[in-house]
JSON list of C-alpha atoms in Angstrom, two decimals:
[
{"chain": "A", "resi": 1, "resn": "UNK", "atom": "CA", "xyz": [17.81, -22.35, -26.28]},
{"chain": "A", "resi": 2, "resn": "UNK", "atom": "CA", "xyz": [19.20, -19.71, -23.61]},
{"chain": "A", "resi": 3, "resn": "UNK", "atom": "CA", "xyz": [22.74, -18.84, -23.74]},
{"chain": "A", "resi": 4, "resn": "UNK", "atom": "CA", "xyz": [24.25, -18.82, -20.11]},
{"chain": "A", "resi": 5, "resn": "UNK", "atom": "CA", "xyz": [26.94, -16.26, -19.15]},
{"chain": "A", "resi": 6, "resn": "UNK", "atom": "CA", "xyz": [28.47, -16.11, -15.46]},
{"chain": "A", "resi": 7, "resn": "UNK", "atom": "CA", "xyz": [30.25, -13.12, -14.41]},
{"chain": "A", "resi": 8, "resn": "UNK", "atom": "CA", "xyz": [33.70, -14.08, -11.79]},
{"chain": "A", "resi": 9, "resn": "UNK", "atom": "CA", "xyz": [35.51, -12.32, -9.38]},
{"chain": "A", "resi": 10, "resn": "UNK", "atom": "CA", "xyz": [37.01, -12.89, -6.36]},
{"chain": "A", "resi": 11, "resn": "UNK", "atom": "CA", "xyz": [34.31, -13.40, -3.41]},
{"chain": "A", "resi": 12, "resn": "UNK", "atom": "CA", "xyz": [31.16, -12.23, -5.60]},
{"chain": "A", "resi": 13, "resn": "UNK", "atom": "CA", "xyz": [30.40, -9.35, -4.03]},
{"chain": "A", "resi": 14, "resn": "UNK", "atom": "CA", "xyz": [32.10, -6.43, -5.50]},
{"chain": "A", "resi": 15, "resn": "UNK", "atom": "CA", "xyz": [32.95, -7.07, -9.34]},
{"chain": "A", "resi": 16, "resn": "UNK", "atom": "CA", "xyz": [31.17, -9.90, -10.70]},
{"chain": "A", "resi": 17, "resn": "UNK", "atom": "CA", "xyz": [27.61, -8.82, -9.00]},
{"chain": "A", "resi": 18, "resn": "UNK", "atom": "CA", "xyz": [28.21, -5.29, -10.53]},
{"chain": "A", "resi": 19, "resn": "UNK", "atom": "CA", "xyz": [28.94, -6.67, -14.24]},
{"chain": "A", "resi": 20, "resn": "UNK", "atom": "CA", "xyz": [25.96, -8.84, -13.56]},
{"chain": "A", "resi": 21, "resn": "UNK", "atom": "CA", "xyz": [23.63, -6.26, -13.05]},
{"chain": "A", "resi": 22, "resn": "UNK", "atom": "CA", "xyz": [24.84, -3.72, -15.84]},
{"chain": "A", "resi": 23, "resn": "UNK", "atom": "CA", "xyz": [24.94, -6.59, -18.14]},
{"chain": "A", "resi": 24, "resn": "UNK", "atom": "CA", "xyz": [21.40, -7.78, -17.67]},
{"chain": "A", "resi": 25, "resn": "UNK", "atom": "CA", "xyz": [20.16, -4.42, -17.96]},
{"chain": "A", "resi": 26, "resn": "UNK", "atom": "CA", "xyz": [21.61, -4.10, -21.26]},
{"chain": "A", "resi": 27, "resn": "UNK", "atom": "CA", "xyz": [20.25, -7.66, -22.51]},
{"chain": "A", "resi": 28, "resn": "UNK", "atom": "CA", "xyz": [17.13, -6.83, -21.62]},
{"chain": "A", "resi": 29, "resn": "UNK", "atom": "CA", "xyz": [17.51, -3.31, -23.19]},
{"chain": "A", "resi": 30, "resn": "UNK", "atom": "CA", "xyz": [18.35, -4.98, -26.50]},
{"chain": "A", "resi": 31, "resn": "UNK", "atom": "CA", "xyz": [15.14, -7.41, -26.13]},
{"chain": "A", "resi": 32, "resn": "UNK", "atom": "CA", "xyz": [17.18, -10.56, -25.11]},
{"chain": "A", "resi": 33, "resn": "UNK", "atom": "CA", "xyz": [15.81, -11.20, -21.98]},
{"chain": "A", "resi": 34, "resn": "UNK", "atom": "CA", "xyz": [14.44, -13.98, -22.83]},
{"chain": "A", "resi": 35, "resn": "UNK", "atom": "CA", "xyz": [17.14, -15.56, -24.62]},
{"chain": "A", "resi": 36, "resn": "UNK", "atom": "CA", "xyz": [20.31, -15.11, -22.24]},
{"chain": "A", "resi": 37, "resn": "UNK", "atom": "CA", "xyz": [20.49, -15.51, -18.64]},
{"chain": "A", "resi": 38, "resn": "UNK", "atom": "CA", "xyz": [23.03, -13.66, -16.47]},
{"chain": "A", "resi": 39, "resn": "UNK", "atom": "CA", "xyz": [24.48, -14.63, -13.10]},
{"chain": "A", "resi": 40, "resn": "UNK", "atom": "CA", "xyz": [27.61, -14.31, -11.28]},
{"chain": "A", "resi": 41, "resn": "UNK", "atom": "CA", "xyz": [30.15, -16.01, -8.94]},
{"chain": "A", "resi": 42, "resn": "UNK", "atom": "CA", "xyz": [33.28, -16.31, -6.75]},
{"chain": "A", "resi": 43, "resn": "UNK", "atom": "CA", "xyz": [35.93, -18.46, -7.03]},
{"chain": "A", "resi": 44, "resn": "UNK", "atom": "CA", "xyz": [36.32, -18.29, -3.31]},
{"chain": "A", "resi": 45, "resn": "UNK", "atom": "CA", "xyz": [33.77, -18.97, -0.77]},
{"chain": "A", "resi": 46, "resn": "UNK", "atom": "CA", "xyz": [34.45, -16.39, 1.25]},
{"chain": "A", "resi": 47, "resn": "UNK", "atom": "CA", "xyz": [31.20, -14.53, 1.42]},
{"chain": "A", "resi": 48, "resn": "UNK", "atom": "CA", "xyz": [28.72, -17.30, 0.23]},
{"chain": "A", "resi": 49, "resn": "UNK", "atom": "CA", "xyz": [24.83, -16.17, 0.91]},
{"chain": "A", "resi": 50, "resn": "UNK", "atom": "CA", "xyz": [25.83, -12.59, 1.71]},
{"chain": "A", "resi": 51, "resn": "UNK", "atom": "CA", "xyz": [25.02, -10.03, 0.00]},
{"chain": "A", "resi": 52, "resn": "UNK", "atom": "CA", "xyz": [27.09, -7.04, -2.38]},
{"chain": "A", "resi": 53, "resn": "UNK", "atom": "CA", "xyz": [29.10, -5.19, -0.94]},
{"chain": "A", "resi": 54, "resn": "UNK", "atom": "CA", "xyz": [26.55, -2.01, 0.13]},
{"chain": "A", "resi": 55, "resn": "UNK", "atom": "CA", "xyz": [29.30, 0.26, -1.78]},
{"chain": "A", "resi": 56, "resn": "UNK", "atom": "CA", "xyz": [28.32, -2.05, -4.64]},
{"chain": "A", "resi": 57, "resn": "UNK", "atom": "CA", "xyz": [24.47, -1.67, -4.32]},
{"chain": "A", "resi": 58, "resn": "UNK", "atom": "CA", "xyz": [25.20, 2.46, -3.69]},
{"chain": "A", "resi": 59, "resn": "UNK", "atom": "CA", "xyz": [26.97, 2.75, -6.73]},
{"chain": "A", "resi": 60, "resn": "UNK", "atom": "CA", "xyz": [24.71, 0.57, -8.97]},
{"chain": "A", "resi": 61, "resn": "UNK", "atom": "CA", "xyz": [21.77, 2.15, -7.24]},
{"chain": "A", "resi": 62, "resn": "UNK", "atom": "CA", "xyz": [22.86, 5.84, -8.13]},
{"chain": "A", "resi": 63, "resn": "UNK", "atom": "CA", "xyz": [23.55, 4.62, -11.54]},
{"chain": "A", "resi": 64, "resn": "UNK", "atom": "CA", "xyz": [20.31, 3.43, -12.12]},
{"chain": "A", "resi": 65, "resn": "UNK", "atom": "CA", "xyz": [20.70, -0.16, -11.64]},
{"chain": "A", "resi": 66, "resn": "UNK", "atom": "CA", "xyz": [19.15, -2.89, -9.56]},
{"chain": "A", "resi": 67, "resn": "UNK", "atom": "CA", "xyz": [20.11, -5.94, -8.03]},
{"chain": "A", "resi": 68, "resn": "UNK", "atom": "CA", "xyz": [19.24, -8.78, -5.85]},
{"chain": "A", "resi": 69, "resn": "UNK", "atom": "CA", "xyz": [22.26, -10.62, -4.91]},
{"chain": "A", "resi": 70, "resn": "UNK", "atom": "CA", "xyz": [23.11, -13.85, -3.47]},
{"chain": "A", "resi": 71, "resn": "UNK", "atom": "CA", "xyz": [26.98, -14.52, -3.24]},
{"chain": "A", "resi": 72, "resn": "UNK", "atom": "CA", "xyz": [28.12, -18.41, -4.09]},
{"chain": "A", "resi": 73, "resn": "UNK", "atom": "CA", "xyz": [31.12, -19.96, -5.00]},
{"chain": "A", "resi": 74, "resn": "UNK", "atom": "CA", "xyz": [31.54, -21.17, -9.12]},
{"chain": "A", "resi": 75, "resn": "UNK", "atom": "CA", "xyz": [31.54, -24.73, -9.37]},
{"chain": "A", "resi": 76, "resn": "UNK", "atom": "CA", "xyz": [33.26, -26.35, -12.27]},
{"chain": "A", "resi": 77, "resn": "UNK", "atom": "CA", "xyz": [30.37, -28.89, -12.81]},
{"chain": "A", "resi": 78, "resn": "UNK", "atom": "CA", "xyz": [29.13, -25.13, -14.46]},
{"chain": "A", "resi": 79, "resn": "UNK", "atom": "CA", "xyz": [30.52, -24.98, -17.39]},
{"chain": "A", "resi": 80, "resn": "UNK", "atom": "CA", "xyz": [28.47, -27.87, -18.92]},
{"chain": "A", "resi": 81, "resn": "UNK", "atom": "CA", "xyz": [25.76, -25.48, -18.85]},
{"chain": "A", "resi": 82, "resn": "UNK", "atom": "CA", "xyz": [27.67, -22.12, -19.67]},
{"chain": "A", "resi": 83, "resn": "UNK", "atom": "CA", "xyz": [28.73, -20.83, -22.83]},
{"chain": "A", "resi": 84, "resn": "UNK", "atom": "CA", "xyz": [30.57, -17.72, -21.22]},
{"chain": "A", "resi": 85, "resn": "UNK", "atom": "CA", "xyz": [32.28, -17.21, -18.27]},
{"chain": "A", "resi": 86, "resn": "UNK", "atom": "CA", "xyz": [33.52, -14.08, -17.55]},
{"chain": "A", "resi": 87, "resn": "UNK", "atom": "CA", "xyz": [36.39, -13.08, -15.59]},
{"chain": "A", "resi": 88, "resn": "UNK", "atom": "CA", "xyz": [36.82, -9.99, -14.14]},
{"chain": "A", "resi": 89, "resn": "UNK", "atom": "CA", "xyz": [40.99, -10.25, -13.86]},
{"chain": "A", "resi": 90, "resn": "UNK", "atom": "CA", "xyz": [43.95, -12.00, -14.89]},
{"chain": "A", "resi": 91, "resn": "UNK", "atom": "CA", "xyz": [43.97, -14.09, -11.40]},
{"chain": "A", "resi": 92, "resn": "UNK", "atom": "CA", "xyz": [40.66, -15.18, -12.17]},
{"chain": "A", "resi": 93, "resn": "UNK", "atom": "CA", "xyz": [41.08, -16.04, -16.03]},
{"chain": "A", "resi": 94, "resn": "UNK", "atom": "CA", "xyz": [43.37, -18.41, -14.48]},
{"chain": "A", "resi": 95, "resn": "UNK", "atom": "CA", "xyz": [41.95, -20.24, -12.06]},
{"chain": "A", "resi": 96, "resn": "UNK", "atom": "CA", "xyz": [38.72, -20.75, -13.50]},
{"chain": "A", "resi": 97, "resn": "UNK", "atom": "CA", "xyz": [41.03, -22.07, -17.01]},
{"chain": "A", "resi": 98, "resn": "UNK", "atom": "CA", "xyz": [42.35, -24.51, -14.19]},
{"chain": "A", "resi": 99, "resn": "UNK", "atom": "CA", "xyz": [39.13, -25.55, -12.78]},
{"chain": "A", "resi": 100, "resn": "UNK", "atom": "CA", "xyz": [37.65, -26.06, -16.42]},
{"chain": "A", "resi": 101, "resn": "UNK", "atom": "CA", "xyz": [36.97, -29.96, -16.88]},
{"chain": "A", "resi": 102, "resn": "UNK", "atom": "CA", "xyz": [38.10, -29.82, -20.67]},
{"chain": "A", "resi": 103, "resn": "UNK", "atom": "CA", "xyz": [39.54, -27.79, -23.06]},
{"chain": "A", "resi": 104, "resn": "UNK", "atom": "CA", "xyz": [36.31, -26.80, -24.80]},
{"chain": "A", "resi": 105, "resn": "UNK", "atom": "CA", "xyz": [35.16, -25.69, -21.03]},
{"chain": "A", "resi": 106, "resn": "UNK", "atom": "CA", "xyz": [38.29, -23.68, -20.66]},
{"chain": "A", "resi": 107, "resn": "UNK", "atom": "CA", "xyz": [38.00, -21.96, -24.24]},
{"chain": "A", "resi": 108, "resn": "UNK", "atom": "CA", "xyz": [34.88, -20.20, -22.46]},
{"chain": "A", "resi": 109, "resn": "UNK", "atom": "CA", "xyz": [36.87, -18.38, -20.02]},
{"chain": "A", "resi": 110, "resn": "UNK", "atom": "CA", "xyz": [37.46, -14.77, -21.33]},
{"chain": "A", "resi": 111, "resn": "UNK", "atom": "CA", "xyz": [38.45, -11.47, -19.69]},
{"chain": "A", "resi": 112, "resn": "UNK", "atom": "CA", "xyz": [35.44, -8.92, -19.51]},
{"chain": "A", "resi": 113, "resn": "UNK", "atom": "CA", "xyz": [37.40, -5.90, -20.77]},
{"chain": "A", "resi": 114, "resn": "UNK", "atom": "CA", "xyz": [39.09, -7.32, -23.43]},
{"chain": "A", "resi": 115, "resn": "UNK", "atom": "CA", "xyz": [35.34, -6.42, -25.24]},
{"chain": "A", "resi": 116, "resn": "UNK", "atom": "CA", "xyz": [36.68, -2.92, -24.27]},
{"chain": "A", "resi": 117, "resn": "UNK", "atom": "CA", "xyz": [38.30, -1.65, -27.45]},
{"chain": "A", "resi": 118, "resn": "UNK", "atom": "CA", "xyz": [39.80, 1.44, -25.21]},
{"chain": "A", "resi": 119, "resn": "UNK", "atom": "CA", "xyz": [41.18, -0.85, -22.74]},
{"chain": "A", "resi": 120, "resn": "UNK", "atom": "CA", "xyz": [44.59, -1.17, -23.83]},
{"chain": "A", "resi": 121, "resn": "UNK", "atom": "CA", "xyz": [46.76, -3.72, -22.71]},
{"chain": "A", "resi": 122, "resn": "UNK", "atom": "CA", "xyz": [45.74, -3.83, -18.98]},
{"chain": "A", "resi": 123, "resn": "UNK", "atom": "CA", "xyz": [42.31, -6.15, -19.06]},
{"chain": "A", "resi": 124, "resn": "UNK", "atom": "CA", "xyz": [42.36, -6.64, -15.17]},
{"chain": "A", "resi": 125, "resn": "UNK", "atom": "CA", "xyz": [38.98, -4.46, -13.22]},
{"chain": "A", "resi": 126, "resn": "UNK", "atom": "CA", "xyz": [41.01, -3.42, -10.45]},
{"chain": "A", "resi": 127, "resn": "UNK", "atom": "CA", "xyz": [39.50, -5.28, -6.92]},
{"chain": "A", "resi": 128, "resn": "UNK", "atom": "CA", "xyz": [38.05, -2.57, -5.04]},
{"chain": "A", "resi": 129, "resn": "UNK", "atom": "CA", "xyz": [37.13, -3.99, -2.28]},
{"chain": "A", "resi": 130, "resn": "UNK", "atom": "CA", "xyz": [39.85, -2.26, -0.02]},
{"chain": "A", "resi": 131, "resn": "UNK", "atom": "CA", "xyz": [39.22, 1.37, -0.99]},
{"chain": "A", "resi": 132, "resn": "UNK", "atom": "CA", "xyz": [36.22, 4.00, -0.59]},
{"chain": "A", "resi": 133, "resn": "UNK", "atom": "CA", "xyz": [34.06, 4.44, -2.96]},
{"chain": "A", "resi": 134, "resn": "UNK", "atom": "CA", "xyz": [35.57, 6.21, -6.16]},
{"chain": "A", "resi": 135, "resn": "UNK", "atom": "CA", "xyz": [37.14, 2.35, -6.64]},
{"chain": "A", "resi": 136, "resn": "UNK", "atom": "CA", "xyz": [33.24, 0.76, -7.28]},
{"chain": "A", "resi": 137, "resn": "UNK", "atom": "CA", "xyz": [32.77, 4.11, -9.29]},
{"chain": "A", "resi": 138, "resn": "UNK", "atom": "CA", "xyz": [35.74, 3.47, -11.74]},
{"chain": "A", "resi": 139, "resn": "UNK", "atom": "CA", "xyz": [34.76, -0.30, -11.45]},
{"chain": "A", "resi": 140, "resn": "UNK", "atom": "CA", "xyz": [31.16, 0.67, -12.77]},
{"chain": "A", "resi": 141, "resn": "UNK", "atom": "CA", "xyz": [32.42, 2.63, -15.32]},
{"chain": "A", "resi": 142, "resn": "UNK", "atom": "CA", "xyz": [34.80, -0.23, -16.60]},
{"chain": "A", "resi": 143, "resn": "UNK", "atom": "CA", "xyz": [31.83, -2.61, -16.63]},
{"chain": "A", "resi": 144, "resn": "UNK", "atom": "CA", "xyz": [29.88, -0.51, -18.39]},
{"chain": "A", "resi": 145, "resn": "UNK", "atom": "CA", "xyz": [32.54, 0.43, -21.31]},
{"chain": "A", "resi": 146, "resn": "UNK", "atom": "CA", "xyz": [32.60, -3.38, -21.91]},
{"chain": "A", "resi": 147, "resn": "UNK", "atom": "CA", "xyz": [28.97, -4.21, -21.68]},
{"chain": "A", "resi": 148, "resn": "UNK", "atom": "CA", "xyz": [28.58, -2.41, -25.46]},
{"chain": "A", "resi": 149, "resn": "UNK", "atom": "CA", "xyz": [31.39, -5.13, -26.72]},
{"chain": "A", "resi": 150, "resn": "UNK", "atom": "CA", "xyz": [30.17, -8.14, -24.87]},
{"chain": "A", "resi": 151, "resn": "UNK", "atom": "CA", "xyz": [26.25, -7.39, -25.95]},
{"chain": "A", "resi": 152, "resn": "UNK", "atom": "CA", "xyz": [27.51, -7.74, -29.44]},
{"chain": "A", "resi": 153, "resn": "UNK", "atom": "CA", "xyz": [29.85, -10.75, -28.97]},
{"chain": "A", "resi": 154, "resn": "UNK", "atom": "CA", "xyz": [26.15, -12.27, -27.40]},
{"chain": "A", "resi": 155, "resn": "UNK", "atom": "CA", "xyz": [23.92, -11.39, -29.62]},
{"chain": "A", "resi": 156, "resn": "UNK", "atom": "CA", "xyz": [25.98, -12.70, -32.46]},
{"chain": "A", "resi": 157, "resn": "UNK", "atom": "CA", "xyz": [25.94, -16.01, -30.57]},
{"chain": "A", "resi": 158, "resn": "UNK", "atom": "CA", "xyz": [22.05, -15.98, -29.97]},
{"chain": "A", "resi": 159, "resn": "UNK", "atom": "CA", "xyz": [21.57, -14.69, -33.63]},
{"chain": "A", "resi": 160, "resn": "UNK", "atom": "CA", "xyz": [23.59, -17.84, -34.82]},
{"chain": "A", "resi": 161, "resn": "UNK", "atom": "CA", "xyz": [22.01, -20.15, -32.90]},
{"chain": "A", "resi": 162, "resn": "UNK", "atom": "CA", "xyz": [18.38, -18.89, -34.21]},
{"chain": "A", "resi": 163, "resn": "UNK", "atom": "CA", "xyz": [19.38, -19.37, -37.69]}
]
């Protein structure tokens, strides 16, 4: 059985497509490809059937990274076929909690960086939509520090499910 994890930012463009990317690299790294699927979303339609940000595909591109990237809107029909939804700020963790059909649903919602150990008490990837690049850089590197953390949290849940 695949276990289903959506990435959420704002207008998936910037954030979510970038944890999207880094994180299915690292599945497949660990030889899960086959077992979890990654995707992203907005929770605004803003930018649906555009593509990331092209300071997005720079930075992931330099990085090492690919990605083919279709902006859409989350739906909260979704969640029925989820079992991790990934915000990538307070504002989001909120919404989608308010969009979640029950409280099971909602219970899926979690804050990417709070599988950051270092992160401290400020869990929010800062939107950088609005700056140059050095914002998707420090984004990246915030994605990345909690891809290690999230891989584990997964694997433990694909593990469990195998036994």
């Amino acid at each position: 059985m695949t276990y289903r994890v959506c990435f959420v930012c704002t207008g998936n463009i910037c954030r979510s497509p970038m944890a999207e990317s880094v994180f299915h690299a690292r599945v497949v790294e660990a030889g899960l490809g086959g077992l979890v699927e990654v995707d992203s979303a907005g929770t605004g339609g803003w930018h649906e059937g555009e593509g990331a940000d092209p300071r997005t595909v720079s930075v992931l591109e330099e990085a090492g990274y690919a990605i083919d990237h279709t902006a859409r809107q989350f739906r909260p029909s979704w969640f029925s076929r989820l079992d991790l939804v990934i915000a990538l700020d307070s504002g989001h963790l909120k919404a989608l909690r308010r969009l979640a059909p029950t409280e099971e649903d909602a219970a899926k919602v979690r804050l990417l960086r709070s599988y950051d150990p270092a992160a401290g008490a400020d869990l929010d990837v800062p939107d950088p939509y609005y700056g140059g690049v050095d914002g998707f850089e420090e984004c990246l590197e915030m994605v990345e520090a909690a891809s290690a953390g999230l891989l584990a949290a997964v694997r433990e849940q694909v593990e469990g499910r195998a036994a």
